[in-house]
XYZ file of C-alpha atoms in Angstrom:
721
model
C 44.503 -44.434 -118.605
C 45.127 -44.589 -114.874
C 48.696 -45.170 -113.440
C 47.622 -48.649 -112.215
C 46.654 -49.543 -115.739
C 49.771 -48.217 -117.342
C 51.925 -50.237 -114.888
C 49.892 -53.206 -115.724
C 50.209 -52.676 -119.268
C 53.959 -52.183 -119.215
C 54.414 -55.251 -117.221
C 52.559 -57.368 -119.743
C 49.524 -57.777 -117.368
C 45.926 -57.064 -118.302
C 44.473 -53.981 -116.695
C 42.206 -54.849 -113.923
C 39.110 -53.840 -115.790
C 37.457 -57.174 -115.272
C 37.041 -56.727 -111.536
C 35.878 -53.050 -111.981
C 33.279 -54.344 -114.555
C 32.017 -56.905 -112.048
C 31.608 -54.036 -109.370
C 29.779 -51.780 -111.806
C 27.482 -54.607 -112.525
C 27.139 -55.957 -109.165
C 23.434 -55.164 -108.782
C 22.542 -57.124 -112.068
C 24.727 -60.084 -111.011
C 23.297 -60.395 -107.418
C 19.696 -59.824 -108.756
C 20.239 -62.434 -111.239
C 21.891 -64.970 -108.803
C 18.741 -64.475 -106.542
C 16.280 -64.978 -109.373
C 18.198 -68.180 -110.133
C 17.888 -69.341 -106.706
C 14.260 -68.957 -106.762
C 14.049 -70.842 -109.965
C 15.537 -74.006 -108.496
C 12.697 -74.303 -106.203
C 10.229 -74.882 -108.979
C 12.523 -75.995 -111.993
C 14.007 -79.435 -112.408
C 17.740 -79.396 -112.831
C 19.940 -81.971 -114.719
C 22.374 -84.033 -112.560
C 25.448 -82.238 -113.927
C 23.992 -78.809 -113.154
C 23.192 -79.864 -109.523
C 26.758 -81.150 -109.373
C 28.118 -77.772 -110.242
C 25.896 -75.882 -107.895
C 26.639 -78.327 -104.928
C 30.349 -77.772 -105.456
C 29.671 -73.880 -105.528
C 27.673 -74.310 -102.327
C 30.506 -76.101 -100.603
C 33.215 -73.568 -101.879
C 30.983 -70.592 -100.917
C 30.582 -72.050 -97.329
C 34.267 -72.260 -96.851
C 34.899 -69.018 -98.007
C 32.524 -67.491 -95.651
C 34.043 -69.571 -92.798
C 37.590 -68.324 -93.620
C 36.506 -64.703 -94.242
C 34.945 -64.403 -90.907
C 38.137 -65.822 -89.366
C 40.185 -63.032 -90.940
C 37.963 -59.946 -90.402
C 39.349 -57.602 -87.659
C 35.905 -56.398 -86.746
C 32.570 -57.866 -86.801
C 31.111 -54.719 -88.325
C 33.475 -54.965 -91.416
C 31.260 -57.908 -92.556
C 28.040 -55.821 -92.267
C 26.545 -57.755 -95.243
C 26.793 -61.071 -93.531
C 23.084 -61.409 -92.306
C 22.236 -60.964 -95.906
C 24.818 -63.601 -97.134
C 23.183 -65.731 -94.343
C 19.669 -65.368 -96.105
C 20.861 -66.079 -99.634
C 22.927 -69.204 -98.428
C 19.856 -70.509 -96.834
C 17.857 -70.009 -99.830
C 20.551 -71.683 -102.082
C 20.649 -74.806 -99.783
C 16.933 -75.010 -99.784
C 16.576 -74.785 -103.409
C 19.543 -77.380 -103.909
C 17.635 -79.698 -101.446
C 14.344 -79.436 -103.542
C 16.269 -80.000 -106.769
C 18.090 -83.049 -105.286
C 14.829 -84.457 -103.752
C 13.257 -84.178 -107.130
C 16.017 -86.218 -108.745
C 16.164 -88.911 -105.927
C 12.456 -89.658 -105.838
C 11.835 -89.400 -109.754
C 14.811 -91.367 -111.132
C 17.029 -92.578 -108.270
C 19.959 -90.519 -109.600
C 21.027 -87.172 -108.005
C 24.371 -86.674 -109.634
C 27.874 -87.697 -108.762
C 28.468 -85.403 -105.750
C 25.612 -86.796 -103.597
C 26.408 -90.406 -104.734
C 30.054 -89.952 -103.849
C 29.313 -88.362 -100.508
C 26.877 -91.106 -99.761
C 29.208 -94.244 -100.712
C 32.123 -92.547 -98.813
C 30.328 -92.225 -95.549
C 27.973 -95.201 -95.715
C 30.366 -97.638 -97.179
C 29.063 -101.169 -96.102
C 26.977 -100.114 -93.095
C 23.941 -97.849 -93.614
C 23.260 -97.572 -89.804
C 26.621 -95.952 -89.269
C 25.947 -93.511 -92.221
C 22.696 -92.576 -90.543
C 24.194 -92.094 -87.111
C 27.065 -90.199 -88.528
C 24.498 -87.809 -90.356
C 22.170 -87.393 -87.304
C 25.309 -86.467 -85.163
C 26.184 -83.669 -87.604
C 22.618 -82.345 -87.640
C 22.566 -82.527 -83.594
C 25.838 -80.605 -83.484
C 24.750 -77.927 -85.806
C 21.337 -77.645 -84.383
C 21.638 -77.931 -80.772
C 25.139 -76.677 -80.237
C 26.354 -74.149 -82.757
C 23.102 -72.780 -84.091
C 21.436 -72.398 -80.815
C 24.649 -71.072 -79.289
C 25.007 -68.596 -82.114
C 21.520 -67.368 -82.010
C 21.589 -66.743 -78.221
C 24.875 -64.822 -78.563
C 23.541 -62.768 -81.282
C 20.510 -61.798 -79.290
C 22.518 -60.914 -76.137
C 24.960 -58.871 -78.291
C 22.352 -57.078 -80.146
C 20.527 -55.982 -76.654
C 23.698 -54.920 -75.075
C 24.697 -53.050 -78.236
C 21.300 -51.147 -78.352
C 21.495 -50.348 -74.720
C 24.944 -48.826 -74.779
C 24.101 -46.535 -77.614
C 22.749 -43.557 -75.920
C 25.906 -43.579 -73.606
C 28.306 -43.850 -76.540
C 26.452 -41.073 -78.242
C 26.638 -38.815 -75.271
C 30.325 -39.683 -74.954
C 30.788 -38.640 -78.482
C 28.935 -35.192 -77.694
C 30.871 -34.653 -74.543
C 34.150 -35.110 -76.464
C 33.139 -32.771 -79.338
C 32.082 -30.140 -76.989
C 35.194 -30.368 -74.849
C 37.298 -30.015 -78.170
C 38.819 -33.363 -77.963
C 37.560 -34.406 -81.385
C 36.508 -32.636 -84.568
C 33.090 -32.574 -86.213
C 34.404 -35.135 -88.888
C 35.589 -37.517 -86.360
C 32.343 -37.239 -84.457
C 30.173 -37.973 -87.458
C 32.331 -40.955 -88.255
C 32.135 -42.262 -84.731
C 28.419 -41.867 -84.783
C 28.125 -43.731 -88.158
C 30.192 -46.547 -86.782
C 28.080 -46.824 -83.725
C 24.941 -46.856 -85.833
C 26.386 -49.498 -88.274
C 27.456 -51.571 -85.280
C 23.850 -51.507 -83.929
C 22.283 -52.445 -87.140
C 24.664 -55.275 -87.772
C 24.048 -56.980 -84.467
C 20.186 -56.404 -84.875
C 20.379 -58.091 -88.277
C 22.440 -60.853 -86.900
C 19.883 -61.476 -84.150
C 17.346 -62.021 -86.918
C 19.549 -63.736 -89.317
C 20.359 -66.512 -86.782
C 16.722 -67.831 -87.070
C 17.547 -68.448 -90.868
C 20.284 -70.887 -89.755
C 18.050 -72.636 -87.141
C 15.349 -72.949 -89.724
C 17.666 -74.397 -92.286
C 18.776 -77.076 -89.935
C 15.133 -78.016 -89.096
C 14.307 -78.088 -92.843
C 17.232 -80.225 -93.673
C 16.181 -82.871 -91.163
C 12.722 -82.895 -92.277
C 13.751 -83.198 -96.245
C 16.247 -86.029 -95.415
C 13.435 -87.900 -93.406
C 10.977 -87.642 -96.338
C 13.601 -88.620 -98.856
C 14.516 -91.639 -96.998
C 10.800 -92.819 -96.169
C 9.310 -91.710 -99.725
C 12.299 -92.983 -101.498
C 12.122 -96.519 -100.006
C 8.384 -96.449 -100.918
C 8.905 -95.409 -104.591
C 11.765 -97.832 -105.160
C 9.602 -100.669 -103.745
C 6.734 -99.642 -105.795
C 8.912 -99.187 -108.933
C 9.820 -103.147 -108.939
C 12.808 -103.172 -106.382
C 12.801 -105.415 -103.469
C 12.618 -103.743 -100.174
C 16.359 -104.371 -99.077
C 17.622 -103.034 -102.379
C 15.379 -99.848 -102.316
C 16.407 -99.264 -98.651
C 20.209 -99.599 -99.595
C 19.997 -97.398 -102.618
C 17.707 -94.544 -101.328
C 19.426 -94.543 -97.957
C 22.730 -93.963 -99.570
C 21.318 -91.172 -101.781
C 19.439 -89.707 -98.762
C 22.544 -89.777 -96.619
C 24.788 -88.165 -99.448
C 22.053 -85.539 -100.069
C 21.830 -84.695 -96.311
C 25.779 -84.427 -96.030
C 26.270 -82.367 -98.985
C 23.502 -80.006 -97.551
C 24.316 -80.131 -93.862
C 28.201 -79.722 -94.166
C 28.200 -76.372 -95.982
C 25.436 -75.246 -93.543
C 27.601 -76.300 -90.562
C 30.451 -74.147 -92.141
C 28.231 -71.161 -92.418
C 26.605 -71.579 -88.897
C 30.155 -71.807 -87.613
C 31.206 -68.631 -89.525
C 27.987 -66.845 -87.855
C 29.047 -68.136 -84.443
C 32.755 -66.921 -85.047
C 31.483 -63.507 -86.222
C 29.027 -63.082 -83.204
C 31.655 -64.201 -80.589
C 34.695 -62.461 -81.788
C 35.887 -59.091 -80.155
C 36.974 -56.144 -82.269
C 40.828 -55.856 -82.776
C 43.406 -54.693 -85.096
C 44.656 -58.168 -85.703
C 42.613 -61.063 -87.347
C 41.129 -63.724 -85.199
C 43.848 -66.390 -85.898
C 46.685 -64.197 -84.912
C 44.816 -63.010 -81.760
C 44.128 -66.872 -80.816
C 47.868 -67.745 -81.421
C 49.248 -64.702 -79.556
C 46.788 -64.931 -76.601
C 47.279 -68.553 -76.104
C 51.078 -68.713 -76.850
C 51.667 -65.355 -75.058
C 52.231 -67.205 -71.837
C 55.257 -69.481 -72.421
C 55.503 -70.549 -68.818
C 51.937 -72.366 -69.019
C 53.117 -73.979 -72.327
C 56.263 -75.409 -70.586
C 54.276 -76.628 -67.727
C 51.708 -78.410 -69.725
C 54.570 -80.052 -71.800
C 56.180 -81.434 -68.592
C 52.811 -82.864 -67.507
C 51.991 -84.464 -70.718
C 55.662 -86.062 -70.666
C 55.159 -87.390 -67.247
C 51.564 -88.913 -68.202
C 53.494 -90.627 -71.109
C 55.053 -93.005 -68.402
C 52.117 -94.010 -66.651
C 51.737 -97.778 -66.918
C 49.337 -98.820 -69.914
C 49.443 -95.138 -71.726
C 50.520 -94.980 -75.171
C 53.794 -93.095 -75.177
C 54.155 -92.161 -78.671
C 51.357 -89.689 -78.836
C 52.006 -88.105 -75.543
C 55.808 -87.793 -76.119
C 55.035 -86.337 -79.571
C 52.649 -83.833 -78.275
C 55.041 -82.804 -75.326
C 57.815 -82.337 -77.952
C 55.674 -80.017 -79.990
C 54.643 -78.041 -77.050
C 58.264 -77.633 -76.023
C 59.111 -76.449 -79.506
C 56.315 -73.797 -79.205
C 57.645 -72.819 -75.858
C 61.040 -72.397 -77.278
C 59.632 -70.046 -79.981
C 57.640 -68.025 -77.475
C 60.119 -67.992 -74.426
C 60.609 -64.430 -73.079
C 57.296 -63.051 -74.347
C 55.094 -61.565 -71.694
C 51.797 -61.318 -72.887
C 50.079 -61.300 -76.390
C 51.188 -57.803 -77.452
C 54.807 -58.715 -76.791
C 54.509 -61.838 -79.027
C 52.720 -59.818 -81.759
C 55.448 -57.288 -81.681
C 58.039 -59.806 -81.994
C 56.397 -61.180 -84.861
C 56.054 -57.839 -86.620
C 52.258 -57.959 -87.162
C 51.234 -55.401 -84.295
C 49.931 -52.160 -86.052
C 50.394 -48.910 -84.683
C 47.484 -47.948 -82.858
C 49.028 -45.204 -80.641
C 51.516 -45.052 -78.089
C 52.142 -48.465 -76.388
C 51.533 -48.319 -72.738
C 53.552 -50.660 -70.340
C 51.665 -52.763 -67.971
C 51.141 -51.159 -64.507
C 53.797 -53.397 -62.839
C 56.455 -52.249 -65.601
C 56.109 -48.511 -65.333
C 59.029 -46.767 -63.565
C 57.534 -44.542 -60.721
C 59.968 -41.826 -61.316
C 59.085 -41.916 -65.229
C 55.567 -41.754 -64.544
C 55.962 -38.718 -62.165
C 58.022 -36.755 -64.768
C 55.585 -37.529 -67.433
C 52.633 -36.339 -65.263
C 54.581 -33.090 -64.513
C 55.409 -32.289 -68.181
C 51.844 -33.154 -69.098
C 50.732 -30.595 -66.519
C 53.063 -27.960 -67.762
C 51.885 -28.523 -71.217
C 48.307 -28.262 -70.017
C 49.106 -24.875 -68.469
C 50.469 -23.595 -71.636
C 47.393 -24.354 -73.619
C 44.492 -21.925 -73.664
C 41.076 -22.606 -74.451
C 39.339 -20.358 -76.838
C 35.991 -20.787 -75.062
C 35.496 -22.425 -71.792
C 32.821 -22.615 -69.098
C 34.020 -23.127 -65.609
C 31.362 -24.411 -63.204
C 31.309 -24.904 -59.300
C 30.693 -28.655 -57.950
C 27.027 -28.360 -57.594
C 26.513 -27.569 -61.269
C 28.269 -30.834 -62.538
C 25.158 -32.782 -62.629
C 23.691 -30.327 -65.068
C 26.501 -30.920 -67.586
C 24.950 -33.939 -69.103
C 21.601 -35.920 -68.356
C 19.701 -38.854 -69.882
C 16.938 -36.628 -71.133
C 19.330 -34.758 -73.644
C 18.851 -31.310 -71.573
C 22.130 -30.861 -70.109
C 24.564 -28.043 -70.626
C 26.398 -29.951 -73.511
C 23.275 -30.709 -75.465
C 22.373 -26.952 -75.039
C 25.747 -25.999 -76.259
C 25.733 -28.264 -79.248
C 22.337 -26.534 -80.241
C 23.727 -23.071 -79.552
C 26.682 -23.631 -81.887
C 24.304 -24.703 -84.658
C 22.010 -21.634 -84.172
C 24.983 -19.008 -84.251
C 26.432 -20.916 -87.343
C 22.943 -20.514 -88.912
C 22.309 -16.882 -88.074
C 25.679 -15.216 -87.825
C 27.771 -17.456 -90.374
C 30.295 -18.249 -87.733
C 31.097 -21.952 -86.593
C 32.011 -21.240 -82.764
C 34.885 -23.407 -81.514
C 34.077 -26.131 -79.062
C 33.135 -24.889 -75.641
C 35.044 -26.814 -73.116
C 33.105 -27.416 -69.826
C 35.178 -28.113 -66.666
C 34.907 -27.732 -62.980
C 36.697 -25.194 -61.057
C 36.956 -25.953 -57.061
C 37.789 -22.194 -56.468
C 34.267 -21.028 -57.646
C 31.244 -21.039 -55.319
C 29.394 -24.251 -55.317
C 26.522 -22.734 -57.726
C 28.803 -20.236 -59.552
C 30.118 -20.338 -63.171
C 32.274 -18.186 -65.236
C 32.760 -17.719 -69.166
C 36.171 -17.537 -70.203
C 37.184 -16.565 -73.625
C 40.792 -16.666 -74.728
C 41.752 -17.296 -71.320
C 40.239 -14.180 -70.000
C 37.051 -14.126 -67.967
C 34.330 -12.132 -69.691
C 31.283 -12.820 -67.408
C 30.045 -14.907 -64.361
C 27.009 -15.687 -62.637
C 25.398 -17.776 -59.844
C 22.444 -20.223 -60.273
C 20.588 -22.443 -57.870
C 20.793 -26.009 -59.415
C 17.503 -27.745 -59.293
C 15.415 -24.480 -58.843
C 13.484 -22.346 -61.495
C 14.165 -18.625 -62.273
C 10.845 -16.593 -62.325
C 10.956 -13.523 -64.357
C 8.426 -10.752 -64.398
C 7.250 -9.957 -67.671
C 5.027 -7.072 -66.805
C 1.834 -9.128 -66.659
C 2.160 -10.684 -63.151
C -0.887 -10.731 -60.760
C 0.965 -11.388 -57.554
C 4.040 -11.792 -55.567
C 5.986 -15.111 -56.105
C 7.580 -16.776 -53.129
C 11.301 -17.424 -53.650
C 14.765 -15.958 -53.325
C 15.233 -12.550 -55.018
C 18.182 -12.276 -57.669
C 19.028 -10.807 -60.807
C 18.899 -12.542 -64.179
C 22.470 -12.954 -65.201
C 21.779 -12.763 -68.893
C 19.835 -9.403 -69.106
C 20.138 -7.943 -65.644
C 16.474 -8.100 -64.931
C 14.826 -8.701 -61.404
C 13.898 -12.393 -60.903
C 13.376 -14.857 -58.127
C 14.707 -18.460 -57.706
C 11.660 -20.589 -56.980
C 11.552 -24.336 -56.004
C 10.147 -27.025 -58.275
C 6.898 -27.202 -55.959
C 6.404 -23.442 -56.498
C 6.925 -23.536 -60.147
C 3.261 -24.039 -61.085
C 2.098 -21.218 -58.866
C 4.545 -18.865 -60.328
C 3.372 -19.590 -63.875
C -0.278 -19.113 -62.737
C 0.658 -15.607 -61.331
C 2.109 -14.689 -64.921
C 5.749 -15.275 -64.366
C 8.117 -16.564 -67.045
C 9.622 -19.683 -65.248
C 13.098 -21.092 -66.765
C 14.972 -23.924 -65.430
C 18.476 -23.329 -64.092
C 20.238 -24.943 -67.028
C 18.594 -22.699 -69.451
C 19.380 -19.671 -67.458
C 23.071 -20.627 -67.544
C 22.887 -21.492 -71.315
C 20.886 -18.242 -72.102
C 23.668 -16.211 -70.319
C 26.368 -17.943 -72.248
C 24.692 -17.394 -75.683
C 24.253 -13.611 -74.879
C 27.972 -13.297 -74.009
C 29.171 -15.357 -76.938
C 26.902 -13.313 -79.311
C 28.387 -10.118 -77.718
C 32.044 -11.372 -78.152
C 31.760 -13.145 -81.621
C 34.378 -10.441 -83.042
C 36.830 -11.348 -80.282
C 36.279 -15.029 -80.883
C 37.005 -14.856 -84.798
C 40.425 -15.897 -85.284
C 42.549 -15.894 -88.741
C 42.230 -19.632 -88.626
C 38.546 -19.216 -88.765
C 38.822 -16.622 -91.466
C 40.865 -19.013 -93.538
C 38.160 -21.827 -93.052
C 35.589 -19.300 -94.203
C 37.490 -18.449 -97.372
C 38.077 -22.134 -98.228
C 34.418 -22.601 -97.933
C 33.652 -19.771 -100.365
C 36.347 -21.012 -102.639
C 34.093 -24.052 -103.362
C 31.091 -22.009 -104.456
C 32.626 -18.925 -105.730
C 36.328 -19.290 -106.573
C 36.602 -16.548 -108.755
C 36.070 -13.750 -106.232
C 38.286 -15.602 -103.744
C 41.146 -15.520 -106.354
C 40.631 -11.830 -107.028
C 40.634 -10.717 -103.546
C 42.514 -13.007 -101.205
C 45.291 -12.719 -100.159
C 46.652 -10.458 -102.913
C 44.346 -7.281 -102.480
C 42.893 -8.165 -98.961
C 45.083 -10.203 -96.649
C 43.755 -12.653 -94.031
C 44.656 -10.006 -91.235
C 42.531 -7.211 -92.909
C 39.718 -9.265 -93.763
C 39.583 -10.561 -90.104
C 39.492 -6.982 -88.886
C 36.327 -6.338 -91.230
C 34.657 -9.516 -90.160
C 35.318 -8.442 -86.467
C 33.731 -5.080 -87.241
C 30.592 -6.647 -88.590
C 30.213 -9.366 -85.774
C 30.703 -6.759 -82.996
C 27.753 -4.796 -84.424
C 25.560 -7.955 -84.835
C 25.896 -7.984 -88.592
C 25.885 -11.578 -89.906
C 28.737 -12.860 -92.128
C 26.924 -15.727 -93.835
C 26.976 -14.228 -97.245
C 30.865 -14.398 -97.540
C 30.772 -14.173 -101.364
C 28.884 -10.777 -101.087
C 31.264 -9.592 -98.442
C 34.443 -10.424 -100.738
C 32.875 -8.750 -103.701
C 32.256 -5.567 -101.716
C 35.860 -5.642 -100.497
C 37.019 -6.256 -104.071
C 35.134 -3.018 -105.053
C 36.381 -1.106 -102.267
C 39.931 -2.146 -101.786
C 41.237 -0.461 -104.896
C 40.241 3.055 -103.238
C 41.209 2.439 -99.630
C 42.721 0.159 -97.031
C 41.181 1.819 -94.067
C 39.369 -1.066 -92.023
C 36.528 1.115 -90.931
C 35.731 2.551 -94.483
C 35.773 -1.139 -95.816
C 33.399 -2.204 -93.077
C 30.980 0.731 -94.231
C 31.091 -0.528 -97.786
C 30.449 -4.019 -96.803
C 27.586 -3.015 -94.564
C 25.890 -1.232 -97.429
C 26.262 -4.392 -99.561
C 24.758 -6.462 -96.696
C 21.789 -3.794 -96.246
C 18.943 -6.293 -97.254
C 20.194 -8.836 -94.779
C 20.445 -6.097 -92.061
C 16.868 -4.845 -92.926
C 15.520 -8.550 -92.794
C 17.222 -8.986 -89.230
C 15.660 -5.931 -87.592
C 12.225 -5.755 -89.319
C 9.062 -7.123 -87.936
C 6.847 -9.929 -89.373
C 5.342 -7.427 -91.790
C 8.582 -6.305 -93.247
C 8.421 -2.859 -91.342
C 11.641 -1.391 -90.085
C 10.835 0.700 -86.932
C 13.408 3.592 -86.477
C 14.375 6.406 -84.267
C 16.306 9.144 -86.137
C 18.341 12.235 -85.229
C 17.459 15.748 -86.009
C 19.408 16.932 -89.202
C 20.887 19.641 -87.264
C 22.380 17.049 -84.846
C 23.672 14.939 -87.558
C 25.243 17.987 -89.436
C 26.997 18.973 -86.125
C 28.251 15.469 -85.471
C 29.516 15.277 -89.104
C 31.333 18.521 -88.934
C 32.982 17.638 -85.657
C 34.265 14.253 -86.949
C 35.389 15.818 -90.189
C 33.025 14.135 -92.661
C 30.383 16.956 -93.037
C 32.078 19.367 -95.546
C 31.834 23.154 -94.894
C 29.368 24.111 -92.199
C 26.212 25.973 -93.048
C 25.667 27.851 -89.808
C 27.360 28.649 -86.479
C 25.187 26.156 -84.697
C 26.385 23.222 -87.078
C 29.957 24.208 -86.696
C 29.898 24.437 -82.848
C 32.341 22.051 -81.067
C 30.910 19.083 -79.300
C 32.044 18.280 -75.717
C 31.667 15.390 -73.324
C 28.517 16.828 -71.768
C 26.731 17.319 -75.117
C 27.596 13.809 -76.135
C 26.345 12.535 -72.709
C 23.167 14.401 -73.191
C 22.730 13.069 -76.737
C 23.240 9.503 -75.375
C 20.536 10.019 -72.658
C 17.982 11.434 -75.207
C 18.670 8.505 -77.537
C 18.186 6.093 -74.809
C 14.897 7.730 -73.756
C 13.557 7.696 -77.327
C 14.673 4.104 -77.792
C 12.733 3.100 -74.480
C 9.576 4.893 -75.698
C 9.681 3.630 -79.259
C 10.341 -0.006 -78.055
C 7.104 -0.120 -75.873
C 4.811 -3.148 -76.941
C 7.927 -5.326 -77.637
C 8.726 -3.980 -81.106
C 12.407 -3.927 -82.131
C 13.578 -0.594 -82.952
C 16.884 0.653 -84.810
C 18.631 4.027 -84.677
C 18.793 5.359 -88.187
C 21.383 7.941 -89.089
C 23.326 9.453 -92.137
C 26.031 7.255 -93.576
C 28.944 9.433 -92.784
C 28.036 9.581 -88.978
C 27.005 6.029 -88.459
C 30.357 4.545 -87.293
C 30.797 7.428 -84.822
C 27.253 7.187 -83.530
C 27.451 3.325 -83.284
C 30.630 3.527 -81.116
C 29.063 6.362 -78.912
C 25.823 4.505 -78.413
C 27.051 0.874 -78.044
C 28.803 1.658 -74.506
C 25.303 2.484 -73.150
C 23.202 0.624 -75.074
C 24.827 -2.473 -76.505
C 21.836 -4.220 -77.930
C 20.792 -1.230 -80.177
C 21.469 -1.537 -83.861
C 22.464 1.612 -85.535
C 22.018 1.705 -89.262
C 22.601 4.146 -92.036
C 20.308 5.520 -94.809
C 22.264 3.752 -97.283
C 21.876 0.286 -95.676
C 18.093 0.510 -95.669
C 17.343 1.355 -99.314
C 16.312 -2.244 -99.669
C 13.708 -2.191 -96.771
C 10.221 -2.695 -97.746
C 8.806 -0.012 -95.276
C 10.329 2.185 -92.673
C 8.234 3.912 -89.841
C 10.093 6.707 -87.948
C 8.873 6.403 -84.051
C 10.696 9.046 -82.709
C 13.269 12.051 -83.706
C 15.965 13.031 -81.074
C 16.526 16.739 -80.983
C 18.785 18.783 -78.785
C 17.007 21.998 -77.950
C 19.492 23.287 -75.560
C 23.414 23.250 -75.874
C 24.783 22.008 -72.533
C 28.472 22.276 -73.982
C-alpha cells in the first residue's frame, strides 16, 4: 500500500483508488461516451433522459469556461480542440432528440419547458427576440472573433517555429542549456504549434454549431406549428405551445454553446503566464491605483449632474475608492501580486529601469564581468567579425548546425559526448581568422575567406584554377580560394570544392578528434560509468571505484582516445580492467590489456570494405632490438639485437616507416603499422610525433581480423648509430 493510501486509511478516508480506476479505464469511458453521443442522433430518448443530458451539457459547458479562465498557459489545455468537437456532437445529438420529442408529442421534458416559460412568459415575440440576440452574439461576435484569433495565432506560431528552434540550438551549442532542457523546449514548441493549429480548425465546429442551431430552431417553430394545427389545435394555440418549446430548446442549446465558444475565445486570446487569468486581470487593472482614484472622483462628480440618479453613481464611486484603498502604494501588477502572496518564484525579480540604482547596476556588471573571466570554456571557437554571418543561417548549414552534427558523429564513433562548443567573436582576431581553444588554451587557428570556396587538388586535375593560393587548415594540403562564380569551373577541372563553413568545421573536427584525450574530464568518466551501470551494473560494482578509481580510469580512457581507439564499449573496457587490475596498476600496462580486449573494434575501424587489414610491419631484428632497448625483450640472441639505439637510429627508423607507409597507402587505402605487443606502446609514441594519423596495432590486437595483407616490411640495413 502506498504512503498516500496508508495515510488515508489511518484518517478513516477511503483510498483514492476510485480516481485511479477512472484514469485506467479512460479509453473505455471516452469511447463509450462518444458512441452514446452518436446513438442520440438516431435513437429516441425519453423526456427524463433528455432532461439529464441537457443538465449535463450545461454543467459541462460551465466547467470548460471556468477551466479556461484558470489555466496559466493555453497549451496546458491541449485537449480543448477535441473537447470542442465532442461538445458540438453532444449539442447536435441533443438538438435532434429534442426536435423528435417536440414534433412527435409536443413534450420535450421539464428543462426545455422551464426555459421556454421563464424567458417567454406572456410575450412570445420578446422570447424570440431574446433568442435571436443570443444567436447573433455567439455567431457574429464571439465565434467569428475567436475563429479569426485562432487563425492568426496559428499562423504566427508556425512562422516563429524555425527561429525558436534555431535559438534552442544556439543555446545548446553555447552551453547555456543542457540536452534535456533543449529537448523539453523543443517538445513545448511543437506542442504549442499543434495546439494552435488544432484550435484554428476546431473554431469551425463552433461556427457550424451556431448555424445548425439557428436552422434547427427555425424548423422546430415552423414545422411544430404545422404539426399542431394538423393535430387538431387551432393556429394560435399551436403557435403558443410550439413557440415556447422551440425557444426553450434553442436556449438550452445556445446557452451552453455560448459558454463553450466564450471558453474557446478566452483560451485563444490569453497570454502565457505563471498566474491564472483571473489573477492577471485583477492585478493588471488594479495595479494602477492612481487611475482607480481618478475614475472614482469623476464618477462621484457625475452623480451631481442634474437629472442623474445619484445612488448608483455614489455606490460605484464608493466601491472604487475602497478598491483604491486596498491597492494604494502598489506600482504595477507585479507589486500587487507580491503583496497578495500569489507571485510564484520565476527567477530573480528585476526592478523597473527607472528604479535601478546606477551605482548598483555598475557594481553588478563589474562583478559579473569578473566572474566571467574566472570561467573557462572546455571547448570554444573564437571567430573574426567577417565570420559572424556563418554562425547561423536559415538553410540550417551554419557553424552551429555543423557543430551539433559533429557532436553526434563523435558520440557515435568514439563513444564520447563532447561538451557544448561555445562560438564567440573575438575582435582581436583578423576579420577572417578563427582559433580553436580547449580548456582556455589555443590548440589551432586558421584563416578562411567567407563566401568563397576552397578548391583542393585531389591528384586528378586537368588544369590550373583561378584563385588565391592557400593551405588547407585541416590537412595542410595546397589549395586555392575561388569565388562562387568560378566554383563550377574548378569542379570541371577536377578540383574538390568545399564551402568556407565546411572548411572551418572540418578543421574543428580534426582538431577535436586529435585532442579527445585532453577533453575527457573526470565528470565525463563518471557519466560514462553511470550509463554503463544501467546496462551492466555487476561489472561497475566490481571495478569502480574500489579497484579502479575514476582518476585511473580517466588515464586509461585518455590513452585510448589519444590513439584513436573508441571507448563506446565501456562494459568490455571495465571487464578488461577488472581482469588486469589485480596484477598491476600501471596505466600503460592496463591500456595495452584493454586494447587487446577491443581488438575486434580496432580491426573493423581500420579494415577496408572487404574486411582486409592492410599493414606495414617491422623486421623481426628491428623489433627485437627495440624490445631489448626498452627492457621488454628478455636476453638478447645476438650482438646486433643487443646493440644500443640512439637518436640517429630512431630518426632513420621513423623516416623509413614514413616512406613505407606512404608507398603502401597509394591508391587511397588505409594502412596500419603492425608490431609486436611488447614494443607497440614505444613505437606508437615514437611514430605519433611525425605521423599522427598512423594507427599502430599489435599482433595481439589483430587476432580477430578476417584477413591481413602485409604491404611493406621496414628493415634497417645499416646502423647509423
